[in-house]
Structures are given as C-alpha cells and as structure tokens.
Amino acid sequence: MEAFQRIILVHYHEIGLKGHNRSTFEKRLQKNLEALLVLWPVVTVHRVAGRLVVFLKEGTSFEEACAVTDALVLTPGVARVSCGFKCARDMEVIGRAALDALADAGPFETFKVHGRRNHTDFPVDSMAINRQIGEVLCLAHPDKRVRMKDPDVTVNVEVVQNAAYVYARSVRGIGGLPVGSSGKAMCLLSSGIDSPVALWRTARRGATCVAVTFSGRPQTSDAAEYLVDEICQVLQKNGCVGRLYVVPFGDYQREISLMAPPALRIILYRRLMFRVAQALARKERAGALVTGESLGQVASQTMENIACTNAVVDLPVFRPLIGMDKLEIIGDAQRLGTFEISSQDAPDCCTLFMPRSPETHAKLSVVEEAEAQFPIDEWVEELVASAEPHDYACPSYKPPKSR
C-alpha cells in the first residue's frame, strides 16, 4: 500500500474577504508561516486554491504532523488548520487516502464526505465524489453511520489542478490578520495577566508588536524582567513580538513617591511611562500605543484616570481589553500559554511605592500641578537612553535604522 505525502492545509477567512489587495495579505501570511516553521519537517509552503498548503517531508509521522498543526493554530491570520494527504487525481487512490485521513481523525460514530472539484477537467463532479468516496468509507466501517448534519467527522476531498487533497482532522485557529499587515504598535507589557493578552490581540489584528516593560530595578530585583522575557518567548512562537525594551524605572518612581501627593503616585508613574513609550514608539516608527487596561478593574483604569494618562501623548492608545472582565482575560491567557508565567509572584514597578488610597477620579489640572515640580522632559530622555532592547523571532519586524 502506497504512503501518501502528508500536508497541512491552512485556511483563512478574513483575508479571503479582501479585494484587490488580497494577495498582499496572503503573501504576508505565507512568509510568516515559512519563518515560523523553519525548524519543523517542512518541504515548502504554497498558495493553492484560496488557502496555504504546507508540504511535509517524506516519512513525517502523524504525531509530527499534529505538532505542526498545534504550532499554527495560534498564529494570527489562521482560521483553521487541517491535517491530511496529497494524492493523485484518481478516485481509487483518493478512496485509499480518505481511509487514511479518517483513521487520523480519532474515534467517531458518524461521518460524511464533502467533495469539491476546483477544475472541471476532472471528470467526476462534487456530488459523485461524495457518493463514491462515501461508499468506500461505508464498506470499510460498516458499524458507522453517515450523517449529513453535524457529523462527528467530515472527510474533505479537494481536487485541484494537479492533485487531490484529502483531510479529516481539522483544528480551529484564532483567525484575524497576519502579523505585519497592519503597521507597528508599541505595547506596554508587564509580567501580569492582562498586558500579554492585549499584545496578542493586537498582533491578531495584523500589527507588528514591539513591547516596552518598566522594571522596578534598582529599587527591586530583576525577577519580573525574567518573567516578561518568558512571556515574550511564548509570544514569539507565533511571531507576535519583535522586540522588548526594558526600562529601569525604580529610581524615578522613588523620586515621585518622595515629593508627590500619595494618592496621585500611580497616575504620575503612568504618565511618565506613556511619555517614554511614545518616545520609543517614535524611534520604532510605531503608529499607536497598546495597554492591557480594562475599564474599572483597578484604580488607574477609571475613565477620569485614563483621561489624565492619555493627555500626555498624541499617538492613539489602543485598549483591546477595555470591555472584558477578568475571567475572559484569564481564559485568553490560558489559551495563549502565558497564564502560568503571569501567575508567579515577582516584585515589579507596579507594586513599588504603592499608596494606601490611590485616587480614582483624578482631575487633570491637579495632576499637572503635582507633576510640574519634576524635570519630566529630562527624565524621559534619560529613560529612553537607558532602555535595553531584546529581540525575538518575528518575521515582519525590522529594527529601526540608527541615525
């Protein structure tokens, strides 16, 4: 019995709705997948009939193919990933490939066949493909039932120009747009649960993400920095982050805590962070800032306090989590793979010099008056100069040219 070449079909949805620029998004997704799969047993990645086909090396096992599938499902732009076979355009051969594909699908009681003929030079039409391949599967599995609506397994047969693709095991992806198709964003990232999810959701909309984290160093240890690095290593598996800037922030927080009204400390910290993030965004030619704020979750995330923070920047500030509750965010973090990392305790700038009763409804004029005593512009220059860049694997990221 012949062994068919294993393939992975990568389906996309939102890209398929694009107009004349659709090929630009397809090529971007193809380049991303080629870079992300460089260490896997992959021969090549082709664009075929409205999807991408990943051709695996001869002898690739089912377990290895599943591992490739798992590596792709969290990649932005991927709507669904299917594990199957390439075979000749011959109905007898397709039937044997369908049996192999069904065997890979796992336990089932009901099934159906969905045939699709993309080229009319193949003499068997879609309905006949369904009937003939269905008969083959029924003979091999007489104890199983055909169900046309909501079967346990659907065996797909796609006949294209020079081959047929047969697959039954499909896993849903996260959808969205490929990273690198929607500009660049500067993301404020901490070791907490929320901000990694905000970065990931921004990458899912096609943005190339650069991150900045503010360390409590030298007033605290650098333990939180290691957690942020671990988070970035998770994010880079799907090309979601290109660079992380680590900014030692502890001494500046200490200066603010000594002289500013205690209730305003958090707002003053964040206003300084936003100024630094914007300066780094200008350096990176990023078009927006991204934060993990959720409305009303903590003191700094009330409408009034958000307005006071926004007032110091002119770049747009995206807040992908603004309407989500904590359980929804935790669910995303668990799916992404950052929740366990973020659940570890480590001293960071967020917990440094925290007031007992932070202001929840700050007035901008009062905040600006309290801030006027500090050399803010000088501090921003110093903090930007002290930022330590760390690079990660992101196919669409290009470091800024040194001037």
PDB file of C-alpha atoms in Angstrom, residues 208-349:
ATOM      1  CA  THR A 208       3.805  44.072  14.286  1.00  0.00           C
ATOM      2  CA  CYS A 209       4.220  44.475  18.045  1.00  0.00           C
ATOM      3  CA  VAL A 210       7.172  45.988  19.884  1.00  0.00           C
ATOM      4  CA  ALA A 211       6.979  45.904  23.684  1.00  0.00           C
ATOM      5  CA  VAL A 212       8.292  48.064  26.498  1.00  0.00           C
ATOM      6  CA  THR A 213       8.400  46.911  30.111  1.00  0.00           C
ATOM      7  CA  PHE A 214       9.175  49.152  33.093  1.00  0.00           C
ATOM      8  CA  SER A 215      11.317  47.444  35.701  1.00  0.00           C
ATOM      9  CA  GLY A 216      11.443  48.422  39.368  1.00  0.00           C
ATOM     10  CA  ARG A 217      15.213  47.985  39.154  1.00  0.00           C
ATOM     11  CA  PRO A 218      17.328  49.122  41.031  1.00  0.00           C
ATOM     12  CA  GLN A 219      14.716  49.527  43.803  1.00  0.00           C
ATOM     13  CA  THR A 220      13.534  45.926  43.256  1.00  0.00           C
ATOM     14  CA  SER A 221      15.163  42.771  41.886  1.00  0.00           C
ATOM     15  CA  ASP A 222      15.046  41.966  38.191  1.00  0.00           C
ATOM     16  CA  ALA A 223      12.874  38.850  38.737  1.00  0.00           C
ATOM     17  CA  ALA A 224       9.902  40.380  36.905  1.00  0.00           C
ATOM     18  CA  GLU A 225      12.110  41.013  33.881  1.00  0.00           C
ATOM     19  CA  TYR A 226      12.763  37.288  33.571  1.00  0.00           C
ATOM     20  CA  LEU A 227       9.023  36.620  33.626  1.00  0.00           C
ATOM     21  CA  VAL A 228       8.451  39.203  30.884  1.00  0.00           C
ATOM     22  CA  ASP A 229      11.184  37.520  28.843  1.00  0.00           C
ATOM     23  CA  GLU A 230       9.421  34.158  29.306  1.00  0.00           C
ATOM     24  CA  ILE A 231       6.177  35.752  28.134  1.00  0.00           C
ATOM     25  CA  CYS A 232       7.913  37.137  25.039  1.00  0.00           C
ATOM     26  CA  GLN A 233       9.343  33.703  24.299  1.00  0.00           C
ATOM     27  CA  VAL A 234       5.779  32.347  24.272  1.00  0.00           C
ATOM     28  CA  LEU A 235       4.586  35.202  22.051  1.00  0.00           C
ATOM     29  CA  GLN A 236       7.434  34.766  19.575  1.00  0.00           C
ATOM     30  CA  LYS A 237       6.362  31.175  18.819  1.00  0.00           C
ATOM     31  CA  ASN A 238       3.689  32.682  16.580  1.00  0.00           C
ATOM     32  CA  GLY A 239       5.630  35.786  15.554  1.00  0.00           C
ATOM     33  CA  CYS A 240       3.646  38.145  17.775  1.00  0.00           C
ATOM     34  CA  VAL A 241       6.502  40.239  19.231  1.00  0.00           C
ATOM     35  CA  GLY A 242       9.661  41.533  17.583  1.00  0.00           C
ATOM     36  CA  ARG A 243      11.475  43.465  20.288  1.00  0.00           C
ATOM     37  CA  LEU A 244      11.234  44.227  24.011  1.00  0.00           C
ATOM     38  CA  TYR A 245      12.653  47.367  25.610  1.00  0.00           C
ATOM     39  CA  VAL A 246      13.456  47.004  29.323  1.00  0.00           C
ATOM     40  CA  VAL A 247      13.443  50.388  31.091  1.00  0.00           C
ATOM     41  CA  PRO A 248      14.911  50.637  34.653  1.00  0.00           C
ATOM     42  CA  PHE A 249      12.252  52.763  36.321  1.00  0.00           C
ATOM     43  CA  GLY A 250      12.672  52.300  40.086  1.00  0.00           C
ATOM     44  CA  ASP A 251      14.710  55.432  40.893  1.00  0.00           C
ATOM     45  CA  TYR A 252      12.204  57.670  39.114  1.00  0.00           C
ATOM     46  CA  GLN A 253       9.320  56.103  40.989  1.00  0.00           C
ATOM     47  CA  ARG A 254      11.194  56.746  44.212  1.00  0.00           C
ATOM     48  CA  GLU A 255      11.585  60.438  43.362  1.00  0.00           C
ATOM     49  CA  ILE A 256       7.884  60.750  42.604  1.00  0.00           C
ATOM     50  CA  SER A 257       6.920  58.912  45.805  1.00  0.00           C
ATOM     51  CA  LEU A 258       9.021  61.292  47.936  1.00  0.00           C
ATOM     52  CA  MET A 259       7.512  64.534  46.645  1.00  0.00           C
ATOM     53  CA  ALA A 260       4.128  63.915  45.034  1.00  0.00           C
ATOM     54  CA  PRO A 261       0.793  63.531  46.885  1.00  0.00           C
ATOM     55  CA  PRO A 262       0.493  59.796  47.666  1.00  0.00           C
ATOM     56  CA  ALA A 263      -2.933  59.467  46.038  1.00  0.00           C
ATOM     57  CA  LEU A 264      -1.554  60.673  42.683  1.00  0.00           C
ATOM     58  CA  ARG A 265       1.556  58.488  42.542  1.00  0.00           C
ATOM     59  CA  ILE A 266       0.113  55.835  40.226  1.00  0.00           C
ATOM     60  CA  ILE A 267      -1.184  58.389  37.748  1.00  0.00           C
ATOM     61  CA  LEU A 268       2.173  60.204  37.725  1.00  0.00           C
ATOM     62  CA  TYR A 269       4.008  56.904  37.215  1.00  0.00           C
ATOM     63  CA  ARG A 270       1.794  56.046  34.267  1.00  0.00           C
ATOM     64  CA  ARG A 271       2.038  59.474  32.680  1.00  0.00           C
ATOM     65  CA  LEU A 272       5.816  59.137  32.723  1.00  0.00           C
ATOM     66  CA  MET A 273       5.590  55.597  31.320  1.00  0.00           C
ATOM     67  CA  PHE A 274       3.348  56.781  28.496  1.00  0.00           C
ATOM     68  CA  ARG A 275       5.769  59.564  27.584  1.00  0.00           C
ATOM     69  CA  VAL A 276       8.662  57.090  27.438  1.00  0.00           C
ATOM     70  CA  ALA A 277       6.588  54.553  25.467  1.00  0.00           C
ATOM     71  CA  GLN A 278       5.664  57.249  22.950  1.00  0.00           C
ATOM     72  CA  ALA A 279       9.296  58.317  22.559  1.00  0.00           C
ATOM     73  CA  LEU A 280      10.289  54.701  21.900  1.00  0.00           C
ATOM     74  CA  ALA A 281       7.339  54.375  19.505  1.00  0.00           C
ATOM     75  CA  ARG A 282       8.644  57.365  17.541  1.00  0.00           C
ATOM     76  CA  LYS A 283      12.050  55.690  17.401  1.00  0.00           C
ATOM     77  CA  GLU A 284      10.425  52.481  16.114  1.00  0.00           C
ATOM     78  CA  ARG A 285       8.060  54.377  13.795  1.00  0.00           C
ATOM     79  CA  ALA A 286       5.102  52.739  15.525  1.00  0.00           C
ATOM     80  CA  GLY A 287       1.684  54.237  14.934  1.00  0.00           C
ATOM     81  CA  ALA A 288      -0.028  53.531  18.270  1.00  0.00           C
ATOM     82  CA  LEU A 289       0.419  52.569  21.909  1.00  0.00           C
ATOM     83  CA  VAL A 290      -1.276  49.477  23.356  1.00  0.00           C
ATOM     84  CA  THR A 291      -2.128  48.800  27.015  1.00  0.00           C
ATOM     85  CA  GLY A 292      -3.844  45.986  28.907  1.00  0.00           C
ATOM     86  CA  GLU A 293      -6.318  48.239  30.705  1.00  0.00           C
ATOM     87  CA  SER A 294      -9.858  47.042  31.436  1.00  0.00           C
ATOM     88  CA  LEU A 295     -12.346  49.720  32.445  1.00  0.00           C
ATOM     89  CA  GLY A 296     -12.759  49.961  36.215  1.00  0.00           C
ATOM     90  CA  GLN A 297     -10.587  46.954  37.035  1.00  0.00           C
ATOM     91  CA  VAL A 298      -8.124  48.900  39.216  1.00  0.00           C
ATOM     92  CA  ALA A 299      -7.721  52.494  40.401  1.00  0.00           C
ATOM     93  CA  SER A 300      -5.687  53.644  37.386  1.00  0.00           C
ATOM     94  CA  GLN A 301      -8.320  52.327  34.968  1.00  0.00           C
ATOM     95  CA  THR A 302     -11.265  54.598  35.711  1.00  0.00           C
ATOM     96  CA  MET A 303     -12.400  56.942  32.952  1.00  0.00           C
ATOM     97  CA  GLU A 304     -11.001  60.009  34.722  1.00  0.00           C
ATOM     98  CA  ASN A 305      -7.609  58.441  35.390  1.00  0.00           C
ATOM     99  CA  ILE A 306      -7.339  57.051  31.866  1.00  0.00           C
ATOM    100  CA  ALA A 307      -8.043  60.554  30.536  1.00  0.00           C
ATOM    101  CA  CYS A 308      -5.265  62.005  32.727  1.00  0.00           C
ATOM    102  CA  THR A 309      -2.821  59.426  31.360  1.00  0.00           C
ATOM    103  CA  ASN A 310      -3.874  59.890  27.735  1.00  0.00           C
ATOM    104  CA  ALA A 311      -3.334  63.633  27.989  1.00  0.00           C
ATOM    105  CA  VAL A 312       0.483  63.339  27.794  1.00  0.00           C
ATOM    106  CA  VAL A 313       0.615  61.550  24.408  1.00  0.00           C
ATOM    107  CA  ASP A 314      -0.694  62.325  20.938  1.00  0.00           C
ATOM    108  CA  LEU A 315      -0.395  58.827  19.465  1.00  0.00           C
ATOM    109  CA  PRO A 316      -3.629  56.818  19.569  1.00  0.00           C
ATOM    110  CA  VAL A 317      -3.834  54.438  22.543  1.00  0.00           C
ATOM    111  CA  PHE A 318      -5.440  51.060  21.857  1.00  0.00           C
ATOM    112  CA  ARG A 319      -7.004  49.134  24.749  1.00  0.00           C
ATOM    113  CA  PRO A 320      -8.090  45.741  23.364  1.00  0.00           C
ATOM    114  CA  LEU A 321      -9.316  44.546  26.782  1.00  0.00           C
ATOM    115  CA  ILE A 322     -11.296  47.633  27.779  1.00  0.00           C
ATOM    116  CA  GLY A 323     -14.678  45.836  27.803  1.00  0.00           C
ATOM    117  CA  MET A 324     -13.512  42.417  29.012  1.00  0.00           C
ATOM    118  CA  ASP A 325     -13.830  41.069  32.541  1.00  0.00           C
ATOM    119  CA  LYS A 326     -11.064  39.252  34.403  1.00  0.00           C
ATOM    120  CA  LEU A 327     -12.369  35.755  33.722  1.00  0.00           C
ATOM    121  CA  GLU A 328     -12.444  36.423  29.969  1.00  0.00           C
ATOM    122  CA  ILE A 329      -8.886  37.754  30.075  1.00  0.00           C
ATOM    123  CA  ILE A 330      -7.693  34.760  32.097  1.00  0.00           C
ATOM    124  CA  GLY A 331      -9.300  32.455  29.524  1.00  0.00           C
ATOM    125  CA  ASP A 332      -7.324  34.132  26.728  1.00  0.00           C
ATOM    126  CA  ALA A 333      -4.111  33.988  28.773  1.00  0.00           C
ATOM    127  CA  GLN A 334      -4.583  30.262  29.355  1.00  0.00           C
ATOM    128  CA  ARG A 335      -5.185  29.647  25.663  1.00  0.00           C
ATOM    129  CA  LEU A 336      -2.159  31.758  24.764  1.00  0.00           C
ATOM    130  CA  GLY A 337       0.058  29.969  27.281  1.00  0.00           C
ATOM    131  CA  THR A 338       1.105  32.943  29.418  1.00  0.00           C
ATOM    132  CA  PHE A 339      -1.216  32.490  32.400  1.00  0.00           C
ATOM    133  CA  GLU A 340       1.072  30.214  34.424  1.00  0.00           C
ATOM    134  CA  ILE A 341       4.005  32.590  33.898  1.00  0.00           C
ATOM    135  CA  SER A 342       1.967  35.649  34.889  1.00  0.00           C
ATOM    136  CA  SER A 343       0.659  33.873  37.999  1.00  0.00           C
ATOM    137  CA  GLN A 344       4.136  33.775  39.547  1.00  0.00           C
ATOM    138  CA  ASP A 345       4.934  36.403  42.169  1.00  0.00           C
ATOM    139  CA  ALA A 346       7.765  38.813  41.423  1.00  0.00           C
ATOM    140  CA  PRO A 347       8.375  42.376  42.649  1.00  0.00           C
ATOM    141  CA  ASP A 348       7.932  44.887  39.846  1.00  0.00           C
ATOM    142  CA  CYS A 349       7.308  48.574  39.325  1.00  0.00           C
TER     143      CYS A 349
END
